[in-house]
C-alpha cells in the first residue's frame, strides 16, 4: 500500500486521487501545482517532465498536467496528455475513483476538441453526462473530482455560445427558482465552510462570470478571503494573495485608485514572502502590470497599442500565453475599434502585422476556435468603421460599436 501522507500545506485539490501515488510523487506533484498556480509555467512543466513514466498516467498527475497546459493555452499539447491518460485509464480495472476521473477527463477533452478543431458534439455530450451524474448530488456531498467537473461543466458553454449558438444548461448543484449562479455559489460556500479552500478558490473565477454585477463579485471574493483562518492545511497566505490580486484588478477596472492600491499592497505582502523562493511568482508581476494598464484605461489615459504590445512581449517571455493573447487582443482592439481615437492614426500595414501576430500565436497553441473568432471580430470591426465613416459623411450619427474582442479570453 502506498504511503499517501501529505505535505504540511497542500496546494492540490484532487486529494481523493492521491491514494495511488507514493510520497515522493505526491511531493513532486505538489511542487508542480505550486509553480503552476504562481504562473511559473516553465518551472511547473519541467517538474511534470521529470516524473517517472509510471506516474505520468496516474489520474491526479494526468489531470493536473492537462490543466497546467490549458492554463498556459497550450491546447494541442494538453490534448495529447489527456488522450494518453484516458487510454491508460481504460486499460485498468474500473473503480469508482477512476470512473469519476474518466468523466472529468472526457469533459476536458471535449473542450479541447472545440478549441482545436471547432467540433462541438462532444461538448454537448459531456455537459449531459456531467449533469446526469451530478444533478441529484447535494452540495454537501460533492467530492473534489465532482467540484472539478462542475467547473468544467460551466466552462464548456462559453465555447458553445460562440461555436454553436447559446446552449441550454441546468444549474449544478440544483437549486430550483434561483438564478444560474446560485448552485455554484452554494457549492463554493459549502467548500469554504468545510475548510476546502483550494477548491473554493478553484471555483471562484467561474462563479464570478455568472454573477449579475461587480458588487456580487466583490462579495464572493471577500467571502473566500474571510474563510482563510487557522488552523488549516490549505495555503492561506497564497489564497489571500490571489483574492487580493483579483480585487485589485477589479478596482483598477472600475477606476477605484484607493481600492486598487490597498489590495495591491495586500497581494504583494501575501505573495512576496521573504526567503521563500516558492513565492517568487509571475502571477504577482503579471497581474500587477495588468492592473496598472487597466487603471490607466479607466482613467482615460490609454493605454494604447504600444503599451499592450510591450505587456504581450513580457508575457511571451515568461510563457504566459493566455496573457500574451489577451494583451495582443487589447492592442489590436485599440487599432481597429470604431470608438478608438488611436485607430484613425494606425496604418493598415501595422494593423495587419498585429492581426497576423495574434493569428500565428493561436495557430502555434492549437486554437482554431480563437483564430476564427478573432478573424470574425476583426472583419466586423472593419465593416463597422466603414459604416461609421459613411454615416458621418452623410450626416448620420451611428451609436454603439463597442468591441468585444477582449471577451475572447476563455
Short mmCIF file of C-alpha atoms in Angstrom, two decimals:
data_model
loop_
_atom_site.label_atom_id
_atom_site.label_comp_id
_atom_site.label_asym_id
_atom_site.label_seq_id
_atom_site.Cartn_x
_atom_site.Cartn_y
_atom_site.Cartn_z
CA UNK A 1 0.00 0.00 0.00
CA UNK A 2 1.31 3.46 -0.95
CA UNK A 3 2.34 6.00 1.70
CA UNK A 4 -0.12 8.82 0.92
CA UNK A 5 0.70 11.18 3.77
CA UNK A 6 0.51 14.77 2.59
CA UNK A 7 2.83 17.74 2.97
CA UNK A 8 2.09 20.13 5.82
CA UNK A 9 0.48 22.57 3.35
CA UNK A 10 -1.41 21.16 0.38
CA UNK A 11 -1.97 23.14 -2.84
CA UNK A 12 -3.65 20.41 -4.85
CA UNK A 13 -7.41 20.00 -4.94
CA UNK A 14 -7.70 16.38 -6.12
CA UNK A 15 -6.62 14.70 -2.90
CA UNK A 16 -9.04 11.78 -3.35
CA UNK A 17 -6.85 10.68 -6.28
CA UNK A 18 -3.61 10.78 -4.29
CA UNK A 19 -4.26 7.27 -2.95
CA UNK A 20 -2.38 5.70 -5.88
CA UNK A 21 0.67 7.95 -5.51
CA UNK A 22 3.68 7.32 -3.29
CA UNK A 23 5.04 10.02 -1.01
CA UNK A 24 7.80 11.11 -3.43
CA UNK A 25 5.30 11.51 -6.28
CA UNK A 26 2.89 13.49 -4.10
CA UNK A 27 5.66 15.90 -3.14
CA UNK A 28 6.70 16.26 -6.79
CA UNK A 29 3.11 16.87 -7.89
CA UNK A 30 2.56 19.46 -5.18
CA UNK A 31 5.67 21.34 -6.33
CA UNK A 32 4.38 21.33 -9.91
CA UNK A 33 0.98 22.66 -8.76
CA UNK A 34 2.58 25.45 -6.72
CA UNK A 35 4.61 26.61 -9.71
CA UNK A 36 1.56 26.38 -11.98
CA UNK A 37 -0.58 28.39 -9.56
CA UNK A 38 2.09 31.08 -9.45
CA UNK A 39 2.18 31.06 -13.28
CA UNK A 40 5.76 29.85 -13.32
CA UNK A 41 4.77 27.60 -16.20
CA UNK A 42 8.23 26.66 -17.43
CA UNK A 43 9.20 25.52 -13.93
CA UNK A 44 5.95 23.61 -13.48
CA UNK A 45 6.19 21.76 -16.78
CA UNK A 46 9.84 20.91 -16.14
CA UNK A 47 8.66 19.10 -12.99
CA UNK A 48 5.97 17.22 -14.91
CA UNK A 49 8.60 16.21 -17.47
CA UNK A 50 10.72 14.77 -14.65
CA UNK A 51 8.00 12.40 -13.37
CA UNK A 52 8.73 8.67 -13.63
CA UNK A 53 6.92 7.12 -16.60
CA UNK A 54 4.77 5.04 -14.27
CA UNK A 55 3.48 8.19 -12.53
CA UNK A 56 2.58 10.10 -15.70
CA UNK A 57 -0.57 8.01 -16.24
CA UNK A 58 -1.90 8.31 -12.69
CA UNK A 59 -5.22 10.17 -12.62
CA UNK A 60 -4.12 13.07 -10.39
CA UNK A 61 -0.95 13.64 -12.44
CA UNK A 62 -2.76 13.45 -15.79
CA UNK A 63 -5.48 15.90 -14.72
CA UNK A 64 -3.11 18.41 -13.14
CA UNK A 65 -0.69 18.22 -16.08
CA UNK A 66 -3.56 18.73 -18.54
CA UNK A 67 -4.89 21.67 -16.53
CA UNK A 68 -1.45 23.28 -16.41
CA UNK A 69 -1.17 23.19 -20.19
CA UNK A 70 -4.72 24.54 -20.59
CA UNK A 71 -3.91 27.39 -18.20
CA UNK A 72 -0.90 28.20 -20.35
CA UNK A 73 -3.04 28.00 -23.52
CA UNK A 74 -1.01 25.10 -24.95
CA UNK A 75 -4.16 23.35 -26.10
CA UNK A 76 -2.70 20.86 -28.56
CA UNK A 77 -0.19 19.56 -26.01
CA UNK A 78 -2.91 19.43 -23.35
CA UNK A 79 -4.98 17.18 -25.60
CA UNK A 80 -2.03 14.83 -26.10
CA UNK A 81 -1.54 14.45 -22.35
CA UNK A 82 -5.27 13.94 -21.76
CA UNK A 83 -5.62 11.37 -24.56
CA UNK A 84 -2.64 9.41 -23.26
CA UNK A 85 -4.13 9.45 -19.77
CA UNK A 86 -7.58 8.40 -20.95
CA UNK A 87 -6.09 5.47 -22.82
CA UNK A 88 -4.29 4.37 -19.64
CA UNK A 89 -7.47 4.71 -17.57
CA UNK A 90 -9.34 2.41 -19.94
CA UNK A 91 -6.70 -0.29 -19.61
CA UNK A 92 -7.15 -0.58 -15.83
CA UNK A 93 -9.84 -2.35 -13.79
CA UNK A 94 -12.71 0.10 -13.23
CA UNK A 95 -13.00 1.60 -9.73
CA UNK A 96 -15.26 4.44 -8.63
CA UNK A 97 -12.37 6.93 -8.38
CA UNK A 98 -11.14 6.02 -11.87
CA UNK A 99 -14.66 6.31 -13.31
CA UNK A 100 -15.10 9.82 -11.88
CA UNK A 101 -11.69 10.86 -13.22
CA UNK A 102 -12.59 9.40 -16.63
CA UNK A 103 -15.76 11.50 -16.86
CA UNK A 104 -13.77 14.61 -15.94
CA UNK A 105 -11.01 13.87 -18.42
CA UNK A 106 -13.55 13.25 -21.21
CA UNK A 107 -15.08 16.66 -20.48
CA UNK A 108 -11.69 18.37 -20.65
CA UNK A 109 -11.02 16.61 -23.96
CA UNK A 110 -14.40 17.75 -25.28
CA UNK A 111 -13.49 21.37 -24.59
CA UNK A 112 -10.06 20.90 -26.15
CA UNK A 113 -11.62 19.38 -29.27
CA UNK A 114 -13.78 22.51 -29.65
CA UNK A 115 -10.80 24.80 -29.18
CA UNK A 116 -8.53 22.90 -31.55
CA UNK A 117 -10.90 21.63 -34.25
CA UNK A 118 -14.10 23.62 -33.73
CA UNK A 119 -16.10 20.41 -33.17
CA UNK A 120 -18.94 20.75 -30.66
CA UNK A 121 -20.66 17.38 -30.43
CA UNK A 122 -18.56 16.05 -27.57
CA UNK A 123 -19.10 19.26 -25.58
CA UNK A 124 -22.86 18.73 -25.58
CA UNK A 125 -22.38 15.06 -24.71
CA UNK A 126 -20.08 15.88 -21.80
CA UNK A 127 -22.41 18.52 -20.41
CA UNK A 128 -25.25 15.99 -20.43
CA UNK A 129 -23.04 13.32 -18.87
CA UNK A 130 -21.94 15.63 -16.05
CA UNK A 131 -25.49 16.84 -15.46
CA UNK A 132 -26.83 13.28 -15.28
CA UNK A 133 -24.04 12.42 -12.85
CA UNK A 134 -24.29 15.42 -10.52
CA UNK A 135 -27.78 16.91 -10.78
CA UNK A 136 -29.06 14.93 -7.80
CA UNK A 137 -25.94 15.28 -5.63
CA UNK A 138 -26.37 17.75 -2.72
CA UNK A 139 -23.69 20.43 -2.43
CA UNK A 140 -22.66 18.94 0.92
CA UNK A 141 -21.75 15.62 -0.73
CA UNK A 142 -19.55 16.80 -3.61
CA UNK A 143 -16.15 15.15 -3.89
CA UNK A 144 -13.10 17.05 -5.13
CA UNK A 145 -13.35 15.40 -8.58
CA UNK A 146 -17.00 16.43 -8.79
CA UNK A 147 -16.05 20.03 -7.94
CA UNK A 148 -13.64 19.99 -10.88
CA UNK A 149 -16.39 18.55 -13.06
CA UNK A 150 -18.75 21.39 -12.11
CA UNK A 151 -16.07 23.91 -13.07
CA UNK A 152 -15.66 22.27 -16.49
CA UNK A 153 -19.46 21.99 -16.88
CA UNK A 154 -19.80 25.78 -16.64
CA UNK A 155 -16.74 26.34 -18.83
CA UNK A 156 -17.97 24.34 -21.84
CA UNK A 157 -20.92 26.66 -22.66
CA UNK A 158 -18.51 29.59 -23.06
CA UNK A 159 -17.15 27.69 -26.06
CA UNK A 160 -20.51 26.55 -27.36
CA UNK A 161 -22.10 30.00 -27.24
CA UNK A 162 -19.56 31.17 -29.78
CA UNK A 163 -19.17 27.96 -31.76
CA UNK A 164 -22.77 26.78 -31.95
CA UNK A 165 -25.22 29.32 -30.55
CA UNK A 166 -26.49 29.50 -26.96
CA UNK A 167 -26.85 26.07 -25.37
CA UNK A 168 -29.38 25.49 -22.63
CA UNK A 169 -27.91 24.05 -19.48
CA UNK A 170 -29.20 23.47 -15.97
CA UNK A 171 -27.81 24.63 -12.67
CA UNK A 172 -25.47 22.31 -10.74
CA UNK A 173 -25.90 21.78 -7.84
CA UNK A 174 -29.63 22.07 -8.47
CA UNK A 175 -31.28 24.98 -6.65
CA UNK A 176 -34.81 25.48 -8.03
CA UNK A 177 -36.13 29.01 -8.66
CA UNK A 178 -32.74 30.68 -8.37
CA UNK A 179 -30.51 32.35 -10.99
CA UNK A 180 -27.91 30.19 -12.76
CA UNK A 181 -25.11 31.30 -10.45
CA UNK A 182 -26.82 30.15 -7.28
CA UNK A 183 -25.82 26.49 -7.49
CA UNK A 184 -22.12 27.13 -7.93
CA UNK A 185 -22.27 29.87 -5.27
CA UNK A 186 -23.89 27.45 -2.85
CA UNK A 187 -21.20 24.86 -3.56
CA UNK A 188 -18.38 27.38 -3.11
CA UNK A 189 -19.80 28.49 0.25
CA UNK A 190 -20.08 24.89 1.43
CA UNK A 191 -16.48 24.22 0.46
CA UNK A 192 -15.37 27.24 2.46
CA UNK A 193 -17.32 26.07 5.50
CA UNK A 194 -15.71 22.64 5.20
CA UNK A 195 -12.23 24.17 5.03
CA UNK A 196 -11.77 23.11 1.39
CA UNK A 197 -10.42 26.49 0.36
CA UNK A 198 -8.31 25.32 -2.60
CA UNK A 199 -11.49 24.03 -4.22
CA UNK A 200 -13.43 27.18 -3.31
CA UNK A 201 -10.75 29.32 -4.97
CA UNK A 202 -10.78 26.98 -7.98
CA UNK A 203 -14.50 27.70 -8.49
CA UNK A 204 -14.30 31.43 -7.86
CA UNK A 205 -13.48 32.72 -11.37
CA UNK A 206 -16.17 30.53 -12.92
CA UNK A 207 -18.70 31.71 -10.36
CA UNK A 208 -17.87 35.39 -10.87
CA UNK A 209 -18.50 35.07 -14.60
CA UNK A 210 -22.08 34.06 -13.73
CA UNK A 211 -22.79 36.74 -11.14
CA UNK A 212 -25.05 39.68 -12.07
CA UNK A 213 -22.80 42.62 -11.13
CA UNK A 214 -19.48 43.77 -9.69
CA UNK A 215 -20.87 44.10 -6.17
CA UNK A 216 -21.81 40.42 -6.17
CA UNK A 217 -18.34 39.52 -7.45
CA UNK A 218 -16.66 41.54 -4.73
CA UNK A 219 -18.89 39.90 -2.12
CA UNK A 220 -17.88 36.44 -3.37
CA UNK A 221 -14.18 37.30 -3.26
CA UNK A 222 -14.42 38.78 0.22
CA UNK A 223 -16.30 35.67 1.35
CA UNK A 224 -13.42 33.44 0.27
CA UNK A 225 -10.88 35.68 1.98
CA UNK A 226 -12.84 35.75 5.22
CA UNK A 227 -12.64 31.95 5.37
CA UNK A 228 -8.84 31.96 5.49
CA UNK A 229 -8.48 31.17 9.19
CA UNK A 230 -6.11 28.91 11.08
CA UNK A 231 -5.72 26.06 11.70
CA UNK A 232 -5.70 24.79 8.13
CA UNK A 233 -3.66 22.59 5.83
CA UNK A 234 -4.61 24.90 2.95
CA UNK A 235 -2.17 27.60 1.71
CA UNK A 236 -3.95 30.52 3.37
CA UNK A 237 -1.33 33.15 2.51
CA UNK A 238 -1.42 32.17 -1.15
CA UNK A 239 -5.24 32.18 -1.24
CA UNK A 240 -5.39 35.60 0.43
CA UNK A 241 -2.86 36.91 -2.09
CA UNK A 242 -4.85 35.54 -5.04
CA UNK A 243 -8.08 37.11 -3.78
CA UNK A 244 -6.31 40.43 -3.19
CA UNK A 245 -4.97 40.37 -6.77
CA UNK A 246 -8.44 39.68 -8.15
CA UNK A 247 -9.85 42.57 -6.12
CA UNK A 248 -7.01 44.87 -7.19
CA UNK A 249 -7.72 44.11 -10.84
CA UNK A 250 -11.42 44.74 -10.37
CA UNK A 251 -10.85 48.04 -8.57
CA UNK A 252 -8.42 49.05 -11.33
CA UNK A 253 -11.06 48.31 -13.99
CA UNK A 254 -13.53 50.41 -12.00
CA UNK A 255 -11.05 53.28 -11.70
CA UNK A 256 -11.00 53.00 -7.90
CA UNK A 257 -7.42 54.06 -7.23
CA UNK A 258 -7.67 53.74 -3.45
CA UNK A 259 -9.15 50.24 -3.58
CA UNK A 260 -6.58 49.21 -6.17
CA UNK A 261 -3.64 50.42 -4.08
CA UNK A 262 -4.91 48.81 -0.88
CA UNK A 263 -5.48 45.42 -2.46
CA UNK A 264 -2.24 45.50 -4.44
CA UNK A 265 -0.42 46.17 -1.15
CA UNK A 266 -2.21 43.15 0.36
CA UNK A 267 -1.32 40.98 -2.63
CA UNK A 268 2.34 41.97 -2.55
CA UNK A 269 2.52 41.30 1.18
CA UNK A 270 1.00 37.84 0.73
CA UNK A 271 2.85 36.76 -2.42
CA UNK A 272 6.30 38.20 -1.68
CA UNK A 273 7.24 36.19 1.39
CA UNK A 274 10.90 36.85 2.34
CA UNK A 275 13.33 33.96 1.87
CA UNK A 276 10.67 31.79 0.23
CA UNK A 277 11.53 31.13 -3.39
CA UNK A 278 8.19 29.39 -3.93
CA UNK A 279 6.57 32.83 -3.86
CA UNK A 280 8.79 34.44 -6.49
CA UNK A 281 5.92 34.46 -8.92
CA UNK A 282 5.00 35.58 -12.38
CA UNK A 283 1.45 35.73 -11.02
CA UNK A 284 2.23 38.81 -8.93
CA UNK A 285 4.38 40.51 -11.57
CA UNK A 286 1.95 39.88 -14.43
CA UNK A 287 -1.22 40.90 -12.63
CA UNK A 288 0.47 44.00 -11.18
CA UNK A 289 1.36 45.10 -14.71
CA UNK A 290 -2.13 44.27 -15.98
CA UNK A 291 -3.80 46.18 -13.15
CA UNK A 292 -1.75 49.29 -13.93
CA UNK A 293 -2.84 49.14 -17.57
CA UNK A 294 -6.48 48.71 -16.55
CA UNK A 295 -6.25 51.61 -14.11
CA UNK A 296 -4.82 53.85 -16.83
CA UNK A 297 -7.65 52.84 -19.16
CA UNK A 298 -10.28 53.55 -16.51
CA UNK A 299 -8.74 56.99 -16.02
CA UNK A 300 -8.98 57.78 -19.71
CA UNK A 301 -5.19 57.81 -20.19
CA UNK A 302 -4.86 54.92 -22.59
CA UNK A 303 -3.11 52.55 -22.70
CA UNK A 304 -2.52 52.35 -26.41
CA UNK A 305 -1.44 49.54 -28.67
CA UNK A 306 2.25 50.07 -27.90
CA UNK A 307 1.72 49.61 -24.16
CA UNK A 308 -0.31 46.44 -24.68
CA UNK A 309 2.27 45.05 -27.10
CA UNK A 310 5.01 45.66 -24.54
CA UNK A 311 3.00 43.74 -21.99
CA UNK A 312 2.47 40.94 -24.51
CA UNK A 313 6.21 40.70 -25.01
CA UNK A 314 6.78 40.23 -21.29
CA UNK A 315 4.03 37.57 -21.08
CA UNK A 316 5.57 35.67 -24.01
CA UNK A 317 8.98 35.72 -22.31
CA UNK A 318 7.64 34.05 -19.15
CA UNK A 319 5.44 31.62 -21.08
CA UNK A 320 2.08 33.06 -20.06
CA UNK A 321 0.46 32.68 -23.46
CA UNK A 322 -3.04 33.36 -22.16
CA UNK A 323 -1.94 36.80 -21.01
CA UNK A 324 0.06 37.30 -24.22
CA UNK A 325 -3.10 36.60 -26.22
CA UNK A 326 -5.13 38.96 -24.04
CA UNK A 327 -2.57 41.76 -24.40
CA UNK A 328 -2.32 41.33 -28.18
CA UNK A 329 -6.12 41.30 -28.38
CA UNK A 330 -6.27 44.57 -26.45
CA UNK A 331 -3.61 46.08 -28.70
CA UNK A 332 -5.48 45.00 -31.82
CA UNK A 333 -8.74 46.32 -30.40
CA UNK A 334 -7.19 49.75 -29.85
CA UNK A 335 -6.17 49.71 -33.52
CA UNK A 336 -9.49 48.63 -35.01
CA UNK A 337 -12.26 49.76 -32.68
CA UNK A 338 -14.51 52.46 -34.17
CA UNK A 339 -14.55 54.08 -30.72
CA UNK A 340 -10.75 54.33 -30.50
CA UNK A 341 -9.05 57.63 -31.33
CA UNK A 342 -5.83 55.73 -31.94
CA UNK A 343 -7.44 53.65 -34.71
CA UNK A 344 -7.59 56.65 -37.02
CA UNK A 345 -3.79 57.03 -36.97
CA UNK A 346 -2.85 53.37 -37.42
CA UNK A 347 -1.64 52.26 -40.83
CA UNK A 348 -3.32 49.24 -42.44
CA UNK A 349 0.10 47.55 -42.53
CA UNK A 350 0.59 47.88 -38.77
CA UNK A 351 -2.92 46.67 -38.09
CA UNK A 352 -2.37 43.63 -40.33
CA UNK A 353 1.02 42.93 -38.69
CA UNK A 354 -0.61 42.72 -35.27
CA UNK A 355 -3.51 40.62 -36.52
CA UNK A 356 -1.05 38.16 -38.06
CA UNK A 357 0.95 38.03 -34.83
CA UNK A 358 -2.15 37.11 -32.85
CA UNK A 359 -3.27 34.66 -35.53
CA UNK A 360 0.14 32.96 -35.51
CA UNK A 361 0.09 32.70 -31.73
CA UNK A 362 -3.24 30.89 -31.75
CA UNK A 363 -2.04 28.69 -34.61
CA UNK A 364 1.05 27.70 -32.62
CA UNK A 365 -1.00 26.99 -29.49
CA UNK A 366 -3.50 24.94 -31.46
CA UNK A 367 -6.69 27.00 -31.18
CA UNK A 368 -8.63 27.28 -34.41
CA UNK A 369 -11.52 28.44 -32.20
CA UNK A 370 -9.72 31.62 -31.10
CA UNK A 371 -8.34 32.21 -34.59
CA UNK A 372 -11.76 32.07 -36.23
CA UNK A 373 -13.43 34.26 -33.59
CA UNK A 374 -10.65 36.85 -33.84
CA UNK A 375 -10.92 36.96 -37.63
CA UNK A 376 -14.68 37.37 -37.46
CA UNK A 377 -14.44 40.18 -34.92
CA UNK A 378 -11.76 41.98 -36.93
CA UNK A 379 -13.98 41.73 -40.01
CA UNK A 380 -16.98 43.04 -38.05
CA UNK A 381 -14.97 45.98 -36.73
CA UNK A 382 -13.70 46.78 -40.22
CA UNK A 383 -17.27 46.82 -41.53
CA UNK A 384 -18.42 48.98 -38.64
CA UNK A 385 -15.63 51.53 -39.14
CA UNK A 386 -16.63 51.77 -42.78
CA UNK A 387 -20.30 52.17 -41.84
CA UNK A 388 -19.48 54.88 -39.33
CA UNK A 389 -17.39 56.73 -41.89
CA UNK A 390 -20.20 56.53 -44.43
CA UNK A 391 -22.77 57.55 -41.82
CA UNK A 392 -20.78 60.55 -40.71
CA UNK A 393 -20.17 61.62 -44.28
CA UNK A 394 -23.95 61.59 -44.77
CA UNK A 395 -24.63 63.49 -41.56
CA UNK A 396 -25.85 60.37 -39.73
CA UNK A 397 -24.69 59.61 -36.16
CA UNK A 398 -24.14 55.91 -35.55
CA UNK A 399 -24.10 54.72 -31.95
CA UNK A 400 -22.67 51.53 -30.48
CA UNK A 401 -19.74 49.66 -31.89
CA UNK A 402 -18.21 48.62 -28.56
CA UNK A 403 -15.65 45.96 -29.36
CA UNK A 404 -15.92 42.57 -27.75
CA UNK A 405 -12.50 41.26 -28.72
CA UNK A 406 -11.42 41.25 -25.09
CA UNK A 407 -14.17 38.74 -24.31
CA UNK A 408 -12.33 36.11 -26.33
CA UNK A 409 -10.23 35.05 -23.34
CA UNK A 410 -11.60 31.64 -22.43
#
